[in-house]
Structure formats: C-alpha cells, structure tokens
Amino acid sequence: MFDPKISLSVTTDGDPLYAKARKDGIETVWERHEAQQPQCGFCDMGLSCRICVMGPCRVDPFGEGPQTGVCGADADIIVARNLCRMIAAGAASHSDHGRDLVEVLAGVAEGSAIGYKIRDEAKLKRVAAEYGITTDGKEVLTIAGELADAMMEDYGMRRKAIQLVDRAPQKRRAVWEKFNLTPRGIDRETSEMMHRTHMGVDNNWVTLLLQGMRNALSDGWGGSMIATEVSDILFGVPAPRPTTVNAGVLKADQVNIVVHGHNPVVSEMVSLACQSKKLLDLAAKKGAKGINLVGVCCTGNELLMRRGIAMAGNHLMTELILSTGAVDMMIVDYQCIMPSIGKVASCYHTKMISTSDKAQFPQMEHIEFHPGNAEKKAAEVVRTAVENFTNRKGTPFIPVEPQAAVGGFSVETILGALGGTPEPLIDAIKAGKIRGAVGIVGCNNPKIKHDYGHVTLTRRLIENDILVVDTGCVSVATAKAGFKLPEAAAMAGPGLQEICKALGIPPVLHMGSCVDNVRILVLVSALADALGVDISDLPVAGSAPEWYSEKAVTIGTYFVASGVTTHLGPMPPITGSMNVVKLLTEGLGDVVGATFAVEPDPEKAAIFLRQTIEDKRKALGLDSRNVA
Amino acid sequence: MNQVVVHPERCVGCMQCMLACATAHSQSGTLFGATLEQPLPKSRIHVGAGRFNEGFPNRCRHCDPAPCQAACLAGAINRVANTGTVMINPDRCINCASCAMACPYGVIRFHEDPLGPPNRQIAVKCDNCSSRVVRGLIPACVEVCKTGTLTWETVDDAMRRKNREVSRAMSSGGPGQPAVPDGVALLKTIKQAELEIGER
C-alpha cells in the first residue's frame, strides 16, 4: 500500500521535490492514485462496457453473475472492443498531431505560416520522392505544397495503402497483405475501428483485434511517421548534441520557461522567441541573467533532439517541477498534460498558458497559437514570462545539479555514424559483440515506482551487450541515470563497450519523442533489408516498462504488428478474457511473428527480453546463449 | 436468519455496493436524485484497499454482544430481536463517538443524514436495509453485487457452501479447480509485483 515515507522515485530529484510538494500542501498524482484504491476490478479486467445505453454492463469474472452484456456480448467481445477503442484513441492522438504538422507544411507552401520554413530541403525532397513527387527543377515551396497534399490523401480514403508502408521490408508487407493488415488510410482505420466496435457490428473478437492492428499500423507507418518526417523537414533532422537533464536545469537566476506537451509547432516558436535580443534585454532589466527554456515530456524531447534544449523531467515529474517555485511560465500544447497542474501552479507565481485550439485546462490562461500567428504569440507569452520573473515568492528549491547527456540520434545520424550503411552494426551483431537491440519506450505510471522500470531494465540490457534506443519519457529517465554519455559505455558489457568506444556513442541512444518511435521502425527496416530478412527475424525487441496511455497501447500494437516482440510493465485491461490474453501473448506469434509479454518487474523483464533476442539469434544461425 | 455474508476473495473493488447503499438511504431512492440531495446521503458500506490494492467491502458485522451498544451511554444503540440487526436511534444519539471508539471494524461514521434529524451530526452505520427487507427486498449492497462477494443468506448456508468448495479443492486426483479464475489470478499477480518492486 502507498506510504509517502517510502521512496517514490529512483531519481535524485524525485523524492526531494515530492517532499517539497507535500510541505507546500500540494496534492500529486500519487495521492490521487492512492485515493482511487481499490480501482474497479471490472474496468481493470476490461469487463465493463459503456458503449451503448442498453448498458452500462459488466461481466462477472467469477462466472456466477452476468456473463454477457445486455446486447449479448460476452467477455471476449467486451474485452476486445474496449482494447480496440484504446488503440483507436491512441492512433487518433498521434495521427492528429501529424495532421497539425501537415497543415503547417501546407501553410509554409502557401506563405501563410509566418515564421516557419523548410529547414531541411534534402529531406523534403527525399520524402517527396517516396510519394512519387518529381522534384527536379521545382521550387522548394511547390514541392512542399505537393507533399502536404499527398500526405493529406494518406489521411483519407483515396488510396489502397498509405504511402510509407513501402518503407517496410518486402517480407513484412507480404505478412500484412496475407492477413489484410495493410492500412489504407490513416483516419479511415480509426473510423472503421470505432464503427466496428459500435453495438451490433463486429462481434468476432479475433477480427476486431486484427482491425486493431491495422489501425495501429495506420498510425505507426502513417500519422506518427508523417509527424516525425514533417517535423524534420520543418525544424531539421536531429543530430547528436550535448544537453542536460533533471530539475537542476532550472536556473535560480534566470527566467525559466518550461514547455510541456508534444507538438514542436508551438515549442519551436517559443524557442526562437527566447533568443530575441529585445526580450533578453528585458530579462536583464528585470534582474535575470537570461531566458532559460527547458522542456518536460515530449515537446521537450522534440527541442532536445534538434536544439539540445535541456529536459527538466518526464510525465510524473511535471507536477514536481512546478513545486520548485522556479518556473516563471509553463506553456502547454497537448497530450499527457495532467489537468491538475494549473492548480499546482496556483501555489506559486508560475503562469500557465495553454496554446492549442483543441486542449484547454483548468486554471490556465488560453492563448491560442496557429501557424499564422505563432511567431507573434510566442513573443507575447515569452514577454509575459519575463515580466513574471520579479513575482517569484521566496528562493526557488532546486535540489540537484544537472546531469549531462547526449541526445538527437535520428536514423540519419545513426547510419551516418556507422559510415552510411547499417553494415558495421550488423557485423557487430553477427560477431556477438552486440547481442541485439531493444527499443524502450513509453510513459510513467504511478503503479510503478517512478523511473525504476526504465532505469533497471536499461541497466540490465546494456550490461548484457544489448544496445538500447529509447524515446519519450524513458529517454529522460535514462538520461538522468547517466546512461546517455559516451562515458556510460563503462556500464555496458565488454562487447557493447567496445563498439560504443569505437564510435564514440553512448550505449543508450535517444531517438526522440513518442511519435518518433517510428524512427525505430525505419531503423529496424534498414537492418532487415540489409540482411534480407523480415523485422521479426531480427534480434530486437520492444519494451514499455511504465506505460499508461492509450497512445502507448497503439505504439505497442504497431511494434508487434511490425514484427517486434514487445514487453509491457503494467497489464492492459484484458485479463477478463483469457482468450484475448492468449492471443496477444502467444497466438500473434503465428500471425505477425511477434507477441506481447507483461511483466511489471524489470529484472524479470530483462531476462525475458534477453532470451527473446538470443532465440532470434539462434534462428538466424548466429551464436546464442541460454539466459534463463 | 438471513444476513449479509461477505466473501472477500471475490471483491473486485468496483464500489457498486457503496453507490447502492447511499441511494438506498436517500430520500429520492434514485442514484441521480440522491446526488442532488442536501445533505448528501452517504454509504454505510466502505470498500477499502487491501495490501495489494484488492477491494474489501467493510460493513457493520452486527456483533453480538455488540461493543458499540455496550459503549453507548445514551442508550441510542439497540438490537432488533427478530433480525439481530444492531440499530442506532438517530433521535437518541448524542454524537459522542463512544461507539466509534469501541467498534472493532471502523464502520461507524458521523454526519448529517437525510433520514436523521436536520442540521445535526449523528452516528450512522449499516442497518441491514431494514426498511427494504420489510418490503420483501434484499439489502441494496447484495442486490447490486455482481461477483457474489456479498450474499444474503444464513451464515450456516454460506459455510456449508464454502465447505463443499474447500473439500473439492482439497481432493486429490483429477484436474484441480483453481481457487479463482485464471484472469483474476493473473491480474492479482501483476498488482502484487507492481507493489513489491515499489518497496525495493
């Protein structure tokens, strides 16, 4: 049971800031989680259904009470429908983020997105070529407009398949064709998922879950991939840059602005405004030594990847960061922003600004950013933040010194570091110096001790010569633990250590925000193509040790549907149907060559993931070990 | 004599019994109506979290002898002879909390109650839904419980049933019947692991 005296976090700043928040009378996610105990078992098992108003219904897992909903749906159908709606919501979220970037791209082409520009013409041309757009002799803005149009079509129903599935290895595409999993349109699959789960439509739990996979793929190889690619075109392809992480990145003597959310459309403009001479002069006049822009969550990761902007924390740190009293302004866009943080900020001088037309929050001022006004609005809010510097109450509480890290590993820079081809990495895997690779992704969840899952699993994997790539909230956890420096190679096993030292890279590579999980798909496709195999043949795996969100369900599902066996820390709400559990953890192996596995304990998960990798090595004819 | 019997291993913590109890002790008798009443009716059954965040529906055991009754100097607590229900007389209660000090289960609460005197806090606890039972209904918490955690039967019947289940589980040879369904056991294992790693 919850005991606030027990350490809640493995980070150096988590516990002292939690103690500060308690002292200041702030209610955090941990207290709210405790107040919810016991959480409803019907819901936890996926056995409650609120889809129609003949209900709500629930099925008795002990077999004596009702075994079907009013409509007649049994446990298998109810669990499958609920899970599929989580996938649809996750796909909708990331893909809608992608849509916002396509709108900016179209705005740049039209000249209406003031302040935005094409930062990487080479990437624009590469992606346009994939969409069959001829680029020779065309103006850059013309190409941008045609690409935006083509991507908009990916969202609709004019195509038989979305464009970027062509990036997957031939063998993988054949699997998708065989099981009818090739996504046709990004919004189409989400809409069809919602349709199929309406009362009286698809009541075969297997075909429901197959559509769930197609829906997830429409995000992974569609909306999310578009989000990442267009972000790269507009804001630059990430390259390795030094940065710093943890609460220590806040500066007592500077104006601290924290960006929170996911979409770089707002945070990039804020980042530019923070460099304005006029605003820097104003800050100096107010007695501040500068304007310090830092991030939390994925909008921070977007800035870290491209600009080396520091990261103050991940999901469960968002309330605690405010309790430093050092934040002069927090600017949010959307996704994973707890509606509690406006109230937390009200205990301090912190100004809270919401910016998206689709996301408003209690106790925040809403200043809407659009591609046409973002440059102007960014300057306005940064000015307000600077003016707020003098309103600080007392001395800020910043309990730690910042931890150095390196971020910014896009597929382009990883392949660049390897000399342009994946061959050196493949050679190292073949030689057994690197046993394989694991993508650790996802969130924080108060059900798991903060960052314990991420840090423990990462440590165990690199110790055993497994290269780790990470994104999202995991990437902040592992950076804070010191894994993201070239010197961290010393924490790796001898083989991985040798490779890291030769290349001058850390054993844990930061690949971006949570939409950037698609970079991992592109990387594994490059490896599979180089070996002439399917993704499911590779000695790779995925993991989400502390996941909480619907987006994470979708990500896990597109990983598995792409052939990457994926471990989850917390249990999804599916235990009400052992048929669904068995299909996801065993049966999918025969369909897509990958499965899910659930294990909250990262020590045990590490053994599972290592064994998964060793088994793949064996099947490829490489040397393999017995781990368990 | 029927009474509410609790089978804690079956509780999934959905708290339906709490909503039903508050509604049964409201003036309107409907869930939505009850949420609009002033004072708000409150549940007399309290679902708490166990060591592994599993639910436990805690309610008055109607002890005999009842420590609360012995501790009540105002004489507000009495036992109904034919049902064995321990009742609090709201008009005699002096809000001294002596009963709460004596109660081994922690199921007495103090608040203004829609069915008690206005503008005055009194001791409130489970009344075995006496007013429903006289109308031929079973207690509200039992009626809404979908997992069989709360049953309305004689303790002897409940124990005989449990005896049969235990005897079957203990018999050797043949496939054993799991004590709880696989999915329930799986979820419980996961929850235990989550809490266990938090203490490292």
CSV table of C-alpha atoms in Angstrom, one decimal, chain A residues 33-224:
chain,number,residue,atom,x,y,z
A,33,HIS,CA,-3.8,7.3,-7.3
A,34,GLU,CA,-4.0,6.2,-3.7
A,35,ALA,CA,-7.4,7.8,-3.3
A,36,GLN,CA,-8.6,5.6,-6.2
A,37,GLN,CA,-7.7,2.4,-4.5
A,38,PRO,CA,-9.2,-0.2,-4.9
A,39,GLN,CA,-9.6,0.5,-8.6
A,40,CYS,CA,-12.6,-1.1,-10.2
A,41,GLY,CA,-11.9,-4.7,-11.0
A,42,PHE,CA,-14.4,-4.9,-13.8
A,43,CYS,CA,-12.7,-2.0,-15.5
A,44,ASP,CA,-9.2,-3.3,-14.7
A,45,MET,CA,-10.1,-6.6,-16.4
A,46,GLY,CA,-11.7,-4.9,-19.4
A,47,LEU,CA,-15.1,-6.4,-18.4
A,48,SER,CA,-17.2,-3.2,-18.1
A,49,CYS,CA,-18.8,-1.8,-21.2
A,50,ARG,CA,-20.1,1.7,-21.6
A,51,ILE,CA,-20.5,1.6,-25.4
A,52,CYS,CA,-24.3,1.8,-25.5
A,53,VAL,CA,-27.2,2.8,-23.3
A,54,MET,CA,-28.9,-0.5,-23.0
A,55,GLY,CA,-25.9,-0.8,-20.6
A,56,PRO,CA,-23.7,0.1,-18.9
A,57,CYS,CA,-22.8,-3.6,-18.4
A,58,ARG,CA,-20.3,-5.8,-16.8
A,59,VAL,CA,-19.4,-9.5,-16.8
A,60,ASP,CA,-18.7,-11.4,-13.6
A,61,PRO,CA,-15.2,-12.8,-13.8
A,62,PHE,CA,-16.2,-15.5,-11.2
A,63,GLY,CA,-18.8,-16.9,-13.5
A,64,GLU,CA,-21.9,-16.7,-11.3
A,65,GLY,CA,-23.2,-13.2,-12.1
A,66,PRO,CA,-24.0,-12.0,-15.7
A,67,GLN,CA,-21.8,-13.5,-18.4
A,68,THR,CA,-22.9,-11.2,-21.2
A,69,GLY,CA,-23.9,-7.6,-21.6
A,70,VAL,CA,-27.5,-6.6,-22.4
A,71,CYS,CA,-26.7,-6.9,-26.1
A,72,GLY,CA,-25.3,-10.4,-25.6
A,73,ALA,CA,-21.6,-9.6,-25.9
A,74,ASP,CA,-19.5,-12.0,-23.9
A,75,ALA,CA,-16.3,-11.3,-22.0
A,76,ASP,CA,-14.1,-11.9,-25.2
A,77,ILE,CA,-16.1,-9.4,-27.2
A,78,ILE,CA,-16.3,-6.8,-24.5
A,79,VAL,CA,-12.6,-7.0,-23.7
A,80,ALA,CA,-11.6,-6.9,-27.4
A,81,ARG,CA,-13.9,-3.9,-28.1
A,82,ASN,CA,-12.5,-2.0,-25.2
A,83,LEU,CA,-8.9,-2.7,-26.2
A,84,CYS,CA,-9.6,-1.7,-29.8
A,85,ARG,CA,-11.1,1.6,-28.7
A,86,MET,CA,-7.9,2.3,-26.8
A,87,ILE,CA,-6.0,1.6,-29.9
A,88,ALA,CA,-8.3,3.9,-31.9
A,89,ALA,CA,-7.8,6.7,-29.4
A,90,GLY,CA,-4.1,6.4,-29.4
A,91,ALA,CA,-3.9,6.3,-33.2
A,92,ALA,CA,-6.2,9.3,-33.4
A,93,SER,CA,-4.0,11.3,-30.9
A,94,HIS,CA,-0.6,10.8,-32.6
A,95,SER,CA,-2.1,11.0,-36.1
A,96,ASP,CA,-3.9,14.2,-35.3
A,97,HIS,CA,-0.5,15.6,-34.1
A,98,GLY,CA,0.8,14.6,-37.5
A,99,ARG,CA,-2.1,16.3,-39.2
A,100,ASP,CA,-1.2,19.6,-37.4
A,101,LEU,CA,2.3,19.4,-38.9
A,102,VAL,CA,1.0,18.7,-42.4
A,103,GLU,CA,-1.1,21.8,-42.0
A,104,VAL,CA,2.0,23.8,-41.1
A,105,LEU,CA,3.8,22.3,-44.1
A,106,ALA,CA,0.9,23.4,-46.4
A,107,GLY,CA,0.9,26.8,-44.7
A,108,VAL,CA,4.6,27.2,-45.4
A,109,ALA,CA,3.9,26.4,-49.1
A,110,GLU,CA,1.2,28.9,-49.3
A,111,GLY,CA,3.1,31.5,-47.4
A,112,SER,CA,0.6,31.7,-44.6
A,113,ALA,CA,2.6,30.0,-41.8
A,114,ILE,CA,4.7,33.1,-40.8
A,115,GLY,CA,8.0,32.3,-39.2
A,116,TYR,CA,8.0,28.6,-40.2
A,117,LYS,CA,10.2,27.5,-43.1
A,118,ILE,CA,11.7,24.4,-44.8
A,119,ARG,CA,14.8,23.8,-42.7
A,120,ASP,CA,15.8,20.6,-44.5
A,121,GLU,CA,15.3,20.7,-48.2
A,122,ALA,CA,17.2,17.4,-48.8
A,123,LYS,CA,14.8,15.6,-46.5
A,124,LEU,CA,11.8,17.3,-48.1
A,125,LYS,CA,13.0,16.0,-51.5
A,126,ARG,CA,13.7,12.5,-50.2
A,127,VAL,CA,10.2,12.2,-48.7
A,128,ALA,CA,8.6,13.8,-51.7
A,129,ALA,CA,10.3,11.3,-53.9
A,130,GLU,CA,8.8,8.5,-51.9
A,131,TYR,CA,5.4,10.0,-52.6
A,132,GLY,CA,6.2,9.9,-56.3
A,133,ILE,CA,6.5,13.7,-56.5
A,134,THR,CA,9.1,14.8,-59.1
A,135,THR,CA,11.4,17.4,-57.5
A,136,ASP,CA,13.7,18.3,-60.4
A,137,GLY,CA,13.6,21.9,-61.3
A,138,LYS,CA,10.7,22.6,-58.9
A,139,GLU,CA,10.7,25.4,-56.4
A,140,VAL,CA,11.1,24.1,-52.8
A,141,LEU,CA,7.7,25.6,-51.8
A,142,THR,CA,6.0,23.9,-54.7
A,143,ILE,CA,7.4,20.5,-53.6
A,144,ALA,CA,6.3,21.3,-50.0
A,145,GLY,CA,2.7,22.0,-51.2
A,146,GLU,CA,2.5,18.9,-53.3
A,147,LEU,CA,3.9,16.8,-50.4
A,148,ALA,CA,1.4,18.3,-48.0
A,149,ASP,CA,-1.4,17.4,-50.5
A,150,ALA,CA,-0.2,13.9,-50.9
A,151,MET,CA,0.0,13.4,-47.1
A,152,MET,CA,-3.5,14.7,-46.7
A,153,GLU,CA,-4.6,12.0,-49.1
A,154,ASP,CA,-2.9,9.5,-46.8
A,155,TYR,CA,-5.4,10.6,-44.2
A,156,GLY,CA,-8.4,9.9,-46.4
A,157,MET,CA,-9.8,7.1,-48.5
A,158,ARG,CA,-8.3,7.7,-51.9
A,159,ARG,CA,-5.5,5.2,-51.6
A,160,LYS,CA,-5.3,1.4,-51.4
A,161,ALA,CA,-2.5,1.7,-48.9
A,162,ILE,CA,-0.8,4.6,-47.1
A,163,GLN,CA,2.4,5.6,-48.8
A,164,LEU,CA,5.0,5.0,-46.1
A,165,VAL,CA,4.3,1.3,-45.6
A,166,ASP,CA,6.6,1.0,-48.6
A,167,ARG,CA,9.4,1.6,-46.2
A,168,ALA,CA,8.8,-1.8,-44.5
A,169,PRO,CA,10.7,-4.8,-45.7
A,170,GLN,CA,9.1,-6.7,-48.6
A,171,LYS,CA,8.5,-9.8,-46.3
A,172,ARG,CA,6.7,-7.7,-43.7
A,173,ARG,CA,4.5,-6.2,-46.3
A,174,ALA,CA,3.6,-9.7,-47.5
A,175,VAL,CA,2.6,-10.6,-44.0
A,176,TRP,CA,0.3,-7.6,-43.8
A,177,GLU,CA,-1.2,-8.4,-47.2
A,178,LYS,CA,-1.8,-12.0,-46.2
A,179,PHE,CA,-3.7,-11.1,-43.1
A,180,ASN,CA,-5.3,-8.0,-44.5
A,181,LEU,CA,-3.4,-5.7,-42.2
A,182,THR,CA,-2.1,-3.1,-44.7
A,183,PRO,CA,-3.5,0.2,-43.6
A,184,ARG,CA,-5.5,2.0,-46.3
A,185,GLY,CA,-6.0,5.5,-44.8
A,186,ILE,CA,-4.9,7.0,-41.5
A,187,ASP,CA,-8.3,8.4,-40.4
A,188,ARG,CA,-10.1,5.5,-42.2
A,189,GLU,CA,-8.7,2.8,-40.0
A,190,THR,CA,-9.6,4.8,-36.8
A,191,SER,CA,-13.1,5.5,-38.1
A,192,GLU,CA,-13.6,1.8,-39.1
A,193,MET,CA,-12.3,0.8,-35.6
A,194,MET,CA,-14.9,3.0,-34.0
A,195,HIS,CA,-17.6,1.7,-36.4
A,196,ARG,CA,-16.7,-2.0,-35.8
A,197,THR,CA,-16.9,-1.5,-32.0
A,198,HIS,CA,-20.3,0.1,-32.2
A,199,MET,CA,-23.1,-2.2,-30.8
A,200,GLY,CA,-24.0,-4.8,-33.4
A,201,VAL,CA,-21.1,-4.6,-35.8
A,202,ASP,CA,-18.0,-6.8,-35.5
A,203,ASN,CA,-18.6,-9.3,-32.8
A,204,ASN,CA,-15.8,-11.7,-33.6
A,205,TRP,CA,-13.1,-10.8,-31.0
A,206,VAL,CA,-10.3,-12.1,-33.4
A,207,THR,CA,-11.3,-9.9,-36.4
A,208,LEU,CA,-11.8,-7.0,-34.0
A,209,LEU,CA,-8.2,-7.4,-32.8
A,210,LEU,CA,-6.9,-7.7,-36.4
A,211,GLN,CA,-8.5,-4.4,-37.2
A,212,GLY,CA,-6.9,-3.1,-34.0
A,213,MET,CA,-3.6,-4.0,-35.5
A,214,ARG,CA,-4.4,-2.4,-38.9
A,215,ASN,CA,-5.5,0.7,-37.0
A,216,ALA,CA,-2.2,0.8,-35.1
A,217,LEU,CA,-0.2,0.3,-38.2
A,218,SER,CA,-2.1,3.3,-39.8
A,219,ASP,CA,-0.5,5.4,-37.0
A,220,GLY,CA,2.9,3.8,-36.9
A,221,TRP,CA,3.5,3.8,-40.6
A,222,GLY,CA,1.1,6.7,-41.2
A,223,GLY,CA,0.2,9.5,-38.9
A,224,SER,CA,3.1,9.2,-36.5
